[in-house]
Short mmCIF file of C-alpha atoms in Angstrom, two decimals:
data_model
loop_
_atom_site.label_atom_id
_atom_site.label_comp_id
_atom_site.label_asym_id
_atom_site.label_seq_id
_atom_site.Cartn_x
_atom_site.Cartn_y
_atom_site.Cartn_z
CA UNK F 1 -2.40 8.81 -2.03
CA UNK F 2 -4.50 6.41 0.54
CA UNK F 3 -3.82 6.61 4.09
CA UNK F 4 -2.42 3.41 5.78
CA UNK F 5 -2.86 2.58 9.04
CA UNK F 6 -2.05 -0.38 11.40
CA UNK F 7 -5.49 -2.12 12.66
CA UNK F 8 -3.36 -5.28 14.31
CA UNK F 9 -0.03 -5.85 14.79
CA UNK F 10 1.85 -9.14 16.72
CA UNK F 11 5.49 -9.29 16.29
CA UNK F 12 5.20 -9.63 12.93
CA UNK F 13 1.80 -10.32 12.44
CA UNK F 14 -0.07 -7.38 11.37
CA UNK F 15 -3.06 -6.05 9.99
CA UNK F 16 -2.69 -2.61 7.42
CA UNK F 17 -5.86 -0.87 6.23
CA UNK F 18 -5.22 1.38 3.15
CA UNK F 19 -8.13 3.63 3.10
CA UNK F 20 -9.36 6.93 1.81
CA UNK F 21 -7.83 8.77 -0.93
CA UNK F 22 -8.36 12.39 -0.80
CA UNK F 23 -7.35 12.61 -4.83
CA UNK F 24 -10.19 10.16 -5.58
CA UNK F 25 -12.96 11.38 -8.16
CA UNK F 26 -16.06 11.47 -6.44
CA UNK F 27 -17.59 8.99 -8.79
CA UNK F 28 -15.70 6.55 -7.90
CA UNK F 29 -16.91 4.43 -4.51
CA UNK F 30 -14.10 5.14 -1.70
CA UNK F 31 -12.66 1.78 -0.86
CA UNK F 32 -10.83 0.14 1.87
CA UNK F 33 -7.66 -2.29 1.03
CA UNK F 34 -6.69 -4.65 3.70
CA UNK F 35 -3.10 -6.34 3.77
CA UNK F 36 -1.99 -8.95 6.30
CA UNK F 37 1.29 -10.11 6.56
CA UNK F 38 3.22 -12.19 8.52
CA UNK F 39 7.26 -11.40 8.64
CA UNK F 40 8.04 -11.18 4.86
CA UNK F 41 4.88 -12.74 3.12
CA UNK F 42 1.57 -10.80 2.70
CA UNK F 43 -2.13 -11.12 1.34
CA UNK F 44 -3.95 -8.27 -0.25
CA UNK F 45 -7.89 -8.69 0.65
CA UNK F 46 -9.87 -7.28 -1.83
CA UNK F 47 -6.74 -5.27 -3.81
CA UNK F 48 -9.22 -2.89 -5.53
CA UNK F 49 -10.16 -1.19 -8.47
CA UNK F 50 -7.86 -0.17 -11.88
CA UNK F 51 -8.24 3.39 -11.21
CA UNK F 52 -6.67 3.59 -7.79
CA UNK F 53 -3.68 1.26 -8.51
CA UNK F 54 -1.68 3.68 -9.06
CA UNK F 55 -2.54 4.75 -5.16
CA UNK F 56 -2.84 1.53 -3.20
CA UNK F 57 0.82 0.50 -4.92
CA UNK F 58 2.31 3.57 -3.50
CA UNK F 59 0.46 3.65 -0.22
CA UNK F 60 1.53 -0.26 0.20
CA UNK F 61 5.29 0.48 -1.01
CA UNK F 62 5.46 3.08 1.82
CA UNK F 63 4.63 0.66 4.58
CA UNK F 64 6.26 -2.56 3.43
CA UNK F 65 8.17 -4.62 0.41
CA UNK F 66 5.01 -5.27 -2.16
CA UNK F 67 7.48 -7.87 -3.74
CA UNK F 68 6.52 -9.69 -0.54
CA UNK F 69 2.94 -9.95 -1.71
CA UNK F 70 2.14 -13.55 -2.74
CA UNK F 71 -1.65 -13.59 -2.67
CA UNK F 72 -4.93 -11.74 -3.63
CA UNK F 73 -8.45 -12.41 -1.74
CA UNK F 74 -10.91 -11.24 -4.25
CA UNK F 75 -14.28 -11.30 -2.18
CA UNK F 76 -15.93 -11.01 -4.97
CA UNK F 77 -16.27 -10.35 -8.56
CA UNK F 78 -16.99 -6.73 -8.63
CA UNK F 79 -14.59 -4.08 -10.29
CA UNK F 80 -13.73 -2.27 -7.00
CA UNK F 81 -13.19 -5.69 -5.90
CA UNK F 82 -10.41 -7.01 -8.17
CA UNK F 83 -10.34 -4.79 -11.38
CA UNK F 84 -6.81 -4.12 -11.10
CA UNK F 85 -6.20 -7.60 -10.87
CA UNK F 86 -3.92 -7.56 -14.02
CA UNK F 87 -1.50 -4.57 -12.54
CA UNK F 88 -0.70 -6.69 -9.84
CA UNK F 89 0.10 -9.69 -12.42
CA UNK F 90 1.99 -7.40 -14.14
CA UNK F 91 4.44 -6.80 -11.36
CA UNK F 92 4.69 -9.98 -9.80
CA UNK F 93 3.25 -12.83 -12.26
CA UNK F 94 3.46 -15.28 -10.06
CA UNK F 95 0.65 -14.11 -7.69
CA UNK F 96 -2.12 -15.96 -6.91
CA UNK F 97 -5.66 -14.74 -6.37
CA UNK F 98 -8.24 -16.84 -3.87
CA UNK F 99 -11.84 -16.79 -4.84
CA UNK F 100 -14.72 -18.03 -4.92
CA UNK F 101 -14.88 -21.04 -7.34
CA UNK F 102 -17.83 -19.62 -9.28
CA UNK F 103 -15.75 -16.73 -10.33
CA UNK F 104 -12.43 -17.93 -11.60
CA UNK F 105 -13.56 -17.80 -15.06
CA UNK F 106 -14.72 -14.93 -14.86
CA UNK F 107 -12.40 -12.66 -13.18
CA UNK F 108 -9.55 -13.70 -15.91
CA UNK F 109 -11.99 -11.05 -18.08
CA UNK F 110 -9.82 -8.48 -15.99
CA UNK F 111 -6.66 -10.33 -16.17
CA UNK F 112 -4.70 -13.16 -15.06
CA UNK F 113 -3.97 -16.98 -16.29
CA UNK F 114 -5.41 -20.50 -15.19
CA UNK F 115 -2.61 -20.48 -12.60
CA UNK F 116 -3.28 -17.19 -11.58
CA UNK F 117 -6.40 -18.52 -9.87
CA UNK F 118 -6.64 -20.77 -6.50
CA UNK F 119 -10.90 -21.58 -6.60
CA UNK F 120 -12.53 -21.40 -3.30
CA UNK F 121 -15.03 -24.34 -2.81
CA UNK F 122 -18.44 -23.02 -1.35
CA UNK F 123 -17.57 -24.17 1.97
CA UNK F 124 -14.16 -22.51 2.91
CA UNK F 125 -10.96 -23.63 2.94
CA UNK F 126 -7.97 -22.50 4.78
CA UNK F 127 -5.59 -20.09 3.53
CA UNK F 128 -1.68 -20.17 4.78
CA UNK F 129 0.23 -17.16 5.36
CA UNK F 130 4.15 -17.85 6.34
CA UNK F 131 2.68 -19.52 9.91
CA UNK F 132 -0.37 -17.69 9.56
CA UNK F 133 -3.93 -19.96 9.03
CA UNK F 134 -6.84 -17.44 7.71
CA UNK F 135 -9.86 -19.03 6.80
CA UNK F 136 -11.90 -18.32 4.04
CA UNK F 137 -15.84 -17.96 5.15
CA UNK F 138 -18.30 -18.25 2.99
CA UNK F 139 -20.92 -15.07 2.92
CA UNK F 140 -22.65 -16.24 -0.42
CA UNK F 141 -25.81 -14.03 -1.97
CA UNK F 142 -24.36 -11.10 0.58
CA UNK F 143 -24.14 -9.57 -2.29
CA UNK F 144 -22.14 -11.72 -4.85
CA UNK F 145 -23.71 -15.53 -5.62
CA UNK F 146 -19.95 -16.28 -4.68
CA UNK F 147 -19.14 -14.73 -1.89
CA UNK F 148 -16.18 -14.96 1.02
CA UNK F 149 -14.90 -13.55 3.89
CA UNK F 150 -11.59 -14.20 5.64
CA UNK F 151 -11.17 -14.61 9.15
CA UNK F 152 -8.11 -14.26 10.89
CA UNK F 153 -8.42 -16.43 14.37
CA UNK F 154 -5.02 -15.18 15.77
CA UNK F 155 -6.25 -11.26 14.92
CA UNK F 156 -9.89 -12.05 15.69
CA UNK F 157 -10.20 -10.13 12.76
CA UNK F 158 -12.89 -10.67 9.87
CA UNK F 159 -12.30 -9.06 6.56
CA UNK F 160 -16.24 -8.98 5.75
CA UNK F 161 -16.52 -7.68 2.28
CA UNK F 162 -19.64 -5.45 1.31
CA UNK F 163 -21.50 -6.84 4.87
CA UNK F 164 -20.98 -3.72 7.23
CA UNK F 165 -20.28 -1.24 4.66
CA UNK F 166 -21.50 1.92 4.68
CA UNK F 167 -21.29 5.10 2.49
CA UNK F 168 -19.57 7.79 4.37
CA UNK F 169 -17.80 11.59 3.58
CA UNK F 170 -14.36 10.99 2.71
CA UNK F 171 -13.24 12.71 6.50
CA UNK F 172 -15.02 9.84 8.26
CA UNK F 173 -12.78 8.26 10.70
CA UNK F 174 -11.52 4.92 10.75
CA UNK F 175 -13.12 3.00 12.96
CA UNK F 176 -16.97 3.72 14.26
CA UNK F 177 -17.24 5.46 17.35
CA UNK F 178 -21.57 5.75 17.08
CA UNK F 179 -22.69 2.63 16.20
CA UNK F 180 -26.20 4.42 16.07
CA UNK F 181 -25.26 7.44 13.98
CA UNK F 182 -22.70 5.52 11.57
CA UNK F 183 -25.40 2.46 11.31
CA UNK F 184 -27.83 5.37 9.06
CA UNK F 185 -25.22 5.49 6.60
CA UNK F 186 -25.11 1.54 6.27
CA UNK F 187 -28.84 0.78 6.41
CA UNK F 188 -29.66 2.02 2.37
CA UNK F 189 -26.75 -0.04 1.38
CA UNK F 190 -27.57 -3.59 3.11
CA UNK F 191 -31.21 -3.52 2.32
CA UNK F 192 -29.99 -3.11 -1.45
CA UNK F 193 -27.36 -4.95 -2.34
CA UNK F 194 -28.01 -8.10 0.18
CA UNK F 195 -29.97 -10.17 -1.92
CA UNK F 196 -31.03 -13.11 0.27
CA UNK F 197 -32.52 -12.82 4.17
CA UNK F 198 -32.15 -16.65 4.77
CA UNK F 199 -28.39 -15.92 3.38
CA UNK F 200 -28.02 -12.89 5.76
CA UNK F 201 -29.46 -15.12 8.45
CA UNK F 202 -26.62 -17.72 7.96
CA UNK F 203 -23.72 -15.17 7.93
CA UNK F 204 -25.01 -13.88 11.12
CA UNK F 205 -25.29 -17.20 12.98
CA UNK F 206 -21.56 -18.03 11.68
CA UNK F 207 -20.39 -14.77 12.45
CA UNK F 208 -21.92 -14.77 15.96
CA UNK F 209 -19.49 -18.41 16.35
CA UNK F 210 -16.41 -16.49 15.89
CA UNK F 211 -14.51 -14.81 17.88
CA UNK F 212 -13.88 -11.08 16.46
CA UNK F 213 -12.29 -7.78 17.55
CA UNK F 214 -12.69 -6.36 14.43
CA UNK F 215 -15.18 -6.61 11.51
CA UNK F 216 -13.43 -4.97 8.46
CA UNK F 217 -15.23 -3.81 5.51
CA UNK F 218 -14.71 -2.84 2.53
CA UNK F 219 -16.26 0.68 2.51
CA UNK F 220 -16.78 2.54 5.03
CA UNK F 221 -15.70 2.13 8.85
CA UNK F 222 -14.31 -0.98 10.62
CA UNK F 223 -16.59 -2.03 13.95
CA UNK F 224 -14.59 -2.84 16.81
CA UNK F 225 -14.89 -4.88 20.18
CA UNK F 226 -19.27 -4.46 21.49
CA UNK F 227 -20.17 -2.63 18.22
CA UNK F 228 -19.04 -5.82 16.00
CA UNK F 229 -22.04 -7.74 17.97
CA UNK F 230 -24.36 -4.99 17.45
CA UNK F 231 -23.77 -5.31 13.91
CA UNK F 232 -24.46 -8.92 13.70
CA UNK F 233 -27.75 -7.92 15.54
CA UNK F 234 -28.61 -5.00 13.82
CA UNK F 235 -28.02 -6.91 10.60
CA UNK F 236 -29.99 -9.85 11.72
CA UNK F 237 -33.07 -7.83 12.16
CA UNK F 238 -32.49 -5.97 8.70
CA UNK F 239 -35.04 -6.73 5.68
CA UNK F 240 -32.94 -7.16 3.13
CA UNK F 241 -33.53 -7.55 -0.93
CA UNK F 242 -35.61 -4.30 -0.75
CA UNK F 243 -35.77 -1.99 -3.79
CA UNK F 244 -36.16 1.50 -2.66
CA UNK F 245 -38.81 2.66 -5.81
CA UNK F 246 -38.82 6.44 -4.63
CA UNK F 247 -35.09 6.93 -4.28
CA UNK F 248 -34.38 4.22 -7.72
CA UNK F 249 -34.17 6.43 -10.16
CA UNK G 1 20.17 12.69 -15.44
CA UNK G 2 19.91 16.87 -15.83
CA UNK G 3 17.95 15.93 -19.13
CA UNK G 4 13.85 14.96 -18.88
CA UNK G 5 14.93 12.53 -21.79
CA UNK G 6 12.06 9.76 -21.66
CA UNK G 7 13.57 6.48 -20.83
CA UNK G 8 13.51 3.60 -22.89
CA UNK G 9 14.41 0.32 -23.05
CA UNK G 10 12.43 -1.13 -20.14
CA UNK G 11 8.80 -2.38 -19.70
CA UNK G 12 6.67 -0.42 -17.19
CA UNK G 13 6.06 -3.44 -15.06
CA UNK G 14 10.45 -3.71 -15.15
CA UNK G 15 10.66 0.14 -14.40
CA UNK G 16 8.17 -0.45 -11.51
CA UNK G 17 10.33 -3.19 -10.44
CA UNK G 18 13.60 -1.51 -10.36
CA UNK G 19 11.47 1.71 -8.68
CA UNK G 20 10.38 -0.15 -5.80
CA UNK G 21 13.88 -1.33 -5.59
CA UNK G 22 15.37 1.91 -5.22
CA UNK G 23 11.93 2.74 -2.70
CA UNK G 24 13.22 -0.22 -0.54
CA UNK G 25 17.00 0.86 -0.24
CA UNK G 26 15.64 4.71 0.14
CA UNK G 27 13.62 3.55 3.26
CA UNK G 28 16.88 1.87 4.63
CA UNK G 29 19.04 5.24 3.92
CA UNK G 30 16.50 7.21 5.74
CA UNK G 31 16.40 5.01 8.85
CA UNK G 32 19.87 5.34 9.25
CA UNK G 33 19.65 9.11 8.83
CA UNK G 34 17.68 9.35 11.63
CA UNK G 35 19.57 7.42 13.58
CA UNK G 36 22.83 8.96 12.70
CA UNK G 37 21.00 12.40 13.96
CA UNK G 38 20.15 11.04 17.53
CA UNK G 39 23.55 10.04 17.44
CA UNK G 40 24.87 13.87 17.03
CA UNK G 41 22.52 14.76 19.48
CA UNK G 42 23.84 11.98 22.03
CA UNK G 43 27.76 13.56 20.65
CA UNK G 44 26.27 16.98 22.23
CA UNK G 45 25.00 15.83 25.56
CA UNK G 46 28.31 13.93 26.18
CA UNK G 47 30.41 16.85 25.13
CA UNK G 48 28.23 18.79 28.15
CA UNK G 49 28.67 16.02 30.35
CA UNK G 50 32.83 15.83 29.77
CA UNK G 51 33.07 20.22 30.27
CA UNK G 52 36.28 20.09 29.46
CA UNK G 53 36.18 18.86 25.57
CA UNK G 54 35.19 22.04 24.18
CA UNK G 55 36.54 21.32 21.57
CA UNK G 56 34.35 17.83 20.73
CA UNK G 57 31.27 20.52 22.06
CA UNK G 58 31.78 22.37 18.61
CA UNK G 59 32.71 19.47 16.06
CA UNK G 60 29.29 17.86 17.74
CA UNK G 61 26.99 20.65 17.21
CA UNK G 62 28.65 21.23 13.46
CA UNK G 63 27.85 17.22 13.15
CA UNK G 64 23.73 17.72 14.55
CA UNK G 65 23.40 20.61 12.29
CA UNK G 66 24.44 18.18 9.45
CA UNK G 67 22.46 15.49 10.38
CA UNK G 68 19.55 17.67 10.65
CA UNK G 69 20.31 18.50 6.84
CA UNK G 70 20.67 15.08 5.96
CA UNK G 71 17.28 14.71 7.63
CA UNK G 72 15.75 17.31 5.67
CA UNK G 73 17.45 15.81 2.59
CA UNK G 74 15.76 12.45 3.45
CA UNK G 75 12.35 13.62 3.87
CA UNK G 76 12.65 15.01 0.27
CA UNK G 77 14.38 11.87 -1.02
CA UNK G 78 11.51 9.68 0.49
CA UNK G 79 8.85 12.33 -1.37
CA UNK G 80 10.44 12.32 -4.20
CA UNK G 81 10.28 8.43 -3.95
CA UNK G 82 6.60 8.43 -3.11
CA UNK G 83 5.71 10.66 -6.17
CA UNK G 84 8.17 8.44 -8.50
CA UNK G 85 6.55 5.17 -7.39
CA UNK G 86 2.89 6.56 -7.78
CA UNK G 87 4.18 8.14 -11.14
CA UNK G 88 5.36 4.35 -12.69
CA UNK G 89 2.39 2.81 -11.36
CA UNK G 90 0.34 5.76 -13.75
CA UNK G 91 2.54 4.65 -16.58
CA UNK G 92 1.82 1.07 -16.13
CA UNK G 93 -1.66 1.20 -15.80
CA UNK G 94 -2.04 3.31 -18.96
CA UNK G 95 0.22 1.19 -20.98
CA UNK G 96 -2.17 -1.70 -20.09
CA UNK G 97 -4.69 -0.17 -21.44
CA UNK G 98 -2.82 1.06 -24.92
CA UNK G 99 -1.49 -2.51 -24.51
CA UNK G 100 -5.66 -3.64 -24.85
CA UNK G 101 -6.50 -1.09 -27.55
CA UNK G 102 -3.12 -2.13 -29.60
CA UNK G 103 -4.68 -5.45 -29.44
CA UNK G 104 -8.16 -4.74 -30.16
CA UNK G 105 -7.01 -2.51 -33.64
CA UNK G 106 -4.91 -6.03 -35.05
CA UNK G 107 -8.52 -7.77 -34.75
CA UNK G 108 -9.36 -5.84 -38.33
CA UNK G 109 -8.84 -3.54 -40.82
CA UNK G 110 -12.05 -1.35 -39.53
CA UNK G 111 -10.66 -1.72 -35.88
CA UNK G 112 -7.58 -0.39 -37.07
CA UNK G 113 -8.91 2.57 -38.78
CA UNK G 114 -11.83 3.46 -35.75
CA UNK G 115 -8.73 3.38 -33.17
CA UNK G 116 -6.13 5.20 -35.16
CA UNK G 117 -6.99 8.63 -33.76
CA UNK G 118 -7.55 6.61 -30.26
CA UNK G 119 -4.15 5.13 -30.29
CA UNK G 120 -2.30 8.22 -31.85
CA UNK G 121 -3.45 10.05 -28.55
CA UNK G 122 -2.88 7.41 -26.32
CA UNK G 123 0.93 7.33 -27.27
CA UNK G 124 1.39 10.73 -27.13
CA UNK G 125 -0.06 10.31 -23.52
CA UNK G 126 1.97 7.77 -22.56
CA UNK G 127 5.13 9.57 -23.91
CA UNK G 128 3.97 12.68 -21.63
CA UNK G 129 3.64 10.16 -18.88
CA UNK G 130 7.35 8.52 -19.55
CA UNK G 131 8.91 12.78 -19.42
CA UNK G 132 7.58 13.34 -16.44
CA UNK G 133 8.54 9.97 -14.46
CA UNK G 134 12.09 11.22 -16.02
CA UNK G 135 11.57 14.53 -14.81
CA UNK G 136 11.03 13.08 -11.07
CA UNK G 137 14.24 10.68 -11.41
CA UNK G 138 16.27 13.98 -12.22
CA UNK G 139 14.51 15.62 -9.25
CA UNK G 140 15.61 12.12 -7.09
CA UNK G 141 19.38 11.71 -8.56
CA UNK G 142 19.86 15.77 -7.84
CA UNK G 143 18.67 15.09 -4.36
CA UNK G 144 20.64 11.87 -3.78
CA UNK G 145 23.66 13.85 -5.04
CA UNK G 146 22.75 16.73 -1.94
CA UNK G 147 22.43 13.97 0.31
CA UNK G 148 25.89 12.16 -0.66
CA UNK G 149 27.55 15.60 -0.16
CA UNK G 150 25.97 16.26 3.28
CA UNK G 151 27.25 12.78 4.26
CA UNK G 152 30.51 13.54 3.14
CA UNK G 153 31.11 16.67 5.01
CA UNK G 154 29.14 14.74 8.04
CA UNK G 155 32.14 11.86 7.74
CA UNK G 156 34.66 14.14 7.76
CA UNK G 157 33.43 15.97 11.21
CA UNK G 158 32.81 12.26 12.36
CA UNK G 159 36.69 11.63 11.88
CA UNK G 160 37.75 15.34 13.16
CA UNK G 161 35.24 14.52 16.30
CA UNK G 162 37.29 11.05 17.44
CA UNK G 163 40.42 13.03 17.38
CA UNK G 164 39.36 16.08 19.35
CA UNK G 165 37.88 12.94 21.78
CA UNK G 166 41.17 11.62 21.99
CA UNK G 167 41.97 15.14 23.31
CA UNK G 168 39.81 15.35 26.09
CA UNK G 169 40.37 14.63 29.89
CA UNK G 170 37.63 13.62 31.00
CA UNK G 171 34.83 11.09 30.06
CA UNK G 172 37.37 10.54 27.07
CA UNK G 173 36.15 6.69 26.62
CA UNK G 174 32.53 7.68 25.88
CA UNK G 175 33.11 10.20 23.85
CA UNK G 176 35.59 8.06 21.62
CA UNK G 177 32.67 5.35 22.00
CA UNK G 178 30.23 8.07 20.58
CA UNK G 179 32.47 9.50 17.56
CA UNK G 180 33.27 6.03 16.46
CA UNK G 181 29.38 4.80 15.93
CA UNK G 182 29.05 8.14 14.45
CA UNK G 183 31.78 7.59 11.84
CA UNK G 184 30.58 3.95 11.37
CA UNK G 185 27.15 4.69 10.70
CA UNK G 186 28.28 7.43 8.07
CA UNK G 187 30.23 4.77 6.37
CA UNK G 188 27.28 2.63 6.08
CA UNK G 189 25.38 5.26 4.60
CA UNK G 190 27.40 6.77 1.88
CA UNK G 191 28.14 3.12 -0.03
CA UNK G 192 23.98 2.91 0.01
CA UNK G 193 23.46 6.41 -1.40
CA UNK G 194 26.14 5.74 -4.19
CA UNK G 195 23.89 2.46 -5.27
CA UNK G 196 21.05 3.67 -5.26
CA UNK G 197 22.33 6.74 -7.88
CA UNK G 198 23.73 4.07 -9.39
CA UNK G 199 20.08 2.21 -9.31
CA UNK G 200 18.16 5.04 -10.38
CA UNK G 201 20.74 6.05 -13.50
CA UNK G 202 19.68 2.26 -14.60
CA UNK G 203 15.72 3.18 -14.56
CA UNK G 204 16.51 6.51 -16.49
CA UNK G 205 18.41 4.48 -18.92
#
């Protein structure tokens, strides 16, 4: 099973991250789950592939109610993203999964009906949680064409996606504690699967206009407090779109 | 129960339902073990503090040696839990997957015949799958059953504790005051572990 740990908690606001399953096979990429809830409602961001179901489920049942899950935040399109997207249907039909606009006829290829899906126009929108207000953030080209983040303003918490992800061993710890050692393990990662610098550009300027304790990804290690700006740097600077010939194999 | 009989009768997705049902009530029960421990403990440290209810000083430590069974009984309740939950999950995904490849052989007569072996195997998977989530909801209902016995006993010291506190000379208020949430708490319990038996019987069924 994953291991679930509290990133933010309010009264009953809080913040899980499910992360790191020891009984993963090793060819599939480690993921990190993120739930939010607020009292009895909660959001899944990004609820993951169809090969860990079976794990997040349990991990999530330990910490709180799933039926209390009303809503998916698919980032993306990718299978680690939202593959198990018809599991979740199939305990609680009457979920419904945000994203991006350009996807929701796409994503019903893993499950799901036309009411299943809530489309995300390609500037935001707001997202409400029981009294909670996210806001969906759009991070398009970094990597998918349609691409969001959520931001939490109470939290100061970002849920960013692929942007800040980073390919560690499965003891890594939770949150980076050397920005300049974990950074190595995110650098391959950015410069391959961001596709656009003028994209990259825009995230950072929008990023750098919120206010955020925490910058969440979805592999990898979650940047806290000074190291969240010297991501947004770090990533500014980055040339990305860059095929690697030598290591392509 | 005693019997790894594979259920029937009940979708996956309804199994999981009914599972995480039985998960929430099994997170309840084990809160309220815990609690009804620090209570025995609090039952031993006023027993000290009266000196002269010696006899409340044994029916207290009988009671914390209980509750630290029950405990123990919990944690393995709330394992066995875990592993059932994961174990339906398994189930569900893999019958959404024989549910696709059902689908995909009714397209044609040559889909039929290229999937036969495919969905012969899948079955017998799936029936392996459905034992051994039966197997775990013996293990659970054999455990529930320890931990309904344990509370038993525990109510019964509970009930002998308030009348060796009405016994005592001294400090006989707070010990009455200590037997009484003791007793109330192990009421509360033993109605919760009888549904969820009754709970998981339903899922096996």
């Amino acid at each position: 099973m994953k291991v679930a740990q509290t990133i933010f908690q309010s009264g009953d606001h809080r913040w899980l991250a499910i992360t790191r399953d020891p009984a993963r096979p090793d060819y599939v990429i480690d993921t990190n789950e993120y739930l939010v809830t607020d009292g009895t409602q909660a959001l899944m961001c990004d609820p993951g592939g169809l090969e860990i179901f079976p794990s997040v489920f349990s991990t999530v049942s330990n910490e709180c109610n799933p039926n209390g899950i009303t809503a998916l935040f698919s980032s993306h399109q990718d299978p680690d993203v939202i593959s198990s997207l018809a599991l979740w249907l199939e305990f609680n039909p009457t979920i419904r999964c945000y994203t991006s606009w350009l996807w929701a006829s796409f994503i019903p290829h893993f499950g799901g009906t036309r009411e299943t899906f809530v489309p995300i126009p390609d500037q935001g929108m707001p997202i409400v949680l029981g009294a909670l207000k996210l806001q969906a953030v759009p991070a398009h080209y970094l990597h998918s064409s349609g691409n969001f983040h959520l931001y939490d303003p109470a939290a100061r918490l970002l849920f960013s996606g692929d942007v800040g992800a980073a390919l560690l061993p499965i003891d890594a710890g939770l949150f980076v504690t050397d920005f300049a050692q974990h950074i190595r393990h995110a650098e391959g990662f950015h410069r391959r699967w961001m596709g656009s610098n003028e994209a990259k550009r825009d995230w950072c300027e929008r990023a750098a206009g919120l206010d955020i304790d925490l910058l969440c990804p979805q592999h990898g290690a979650i940047y806290c407090g000074q190291d969240v700006q010297r991501f947004i740097n770090w990533f500014d600077e980055l040339e990305v779109g860059v095929v690697d010939r030598k290591a392509g194999t | 129960m005693e019997t790894d009989d594979v259920p029937s009768g009940s979708s996956p997705a309804a199994m999981l339902e009914q599972v995480v049902l039985v998960n929430e009530d099994i997170k309840q029960v084990v809160r309220n073990a815990f609690r009804i421990n620090l209570m025995a403990l609090n039952a031993i440290l006023m027993a000290r503090r009266a000196g002269s209810a010696a006899g409340f000083g044994i029916v207290a430590r009988e009671m914390r040696e209980l509750s630290e069974a029950l405990v123990h009984s919990m944690r393995t309740l709330r394992a066995l839990s875990d592993e059932l939950l994961y174990a339906v999950t398994y189930v569900m995904r893999h019958a959404r997957i024989e549910h696709v490849l059902a689908r995909a052989a009714t397209q044609s007569t040559r889909a039929q015949g290229n999937l036969r072996e495919v969905l012969r195997a899948t079955a017998a998977r799936r029936i392996d799958l459905e034992r051994h989530v039966a197997g775990q909801c013996a293990a659970l209902a054999t455990d529930l059953r320890s931990a309904v016995g344990i509370s038993r006993v525990a109510d019964s010291l509970a009930h002998m504790a308030k009348i060796e506190a009405s016994w005592a000379s001294d400090h006989r208020a707070g010990l009455d005051t200590v037997s009484e949430e003791l007793a109330s708490s192990l009421r509360g319990i033993l109605p919760l572990l009888q549904a969820l038996s009754t709970k998981l019987e339903a899922i096996h069924r």
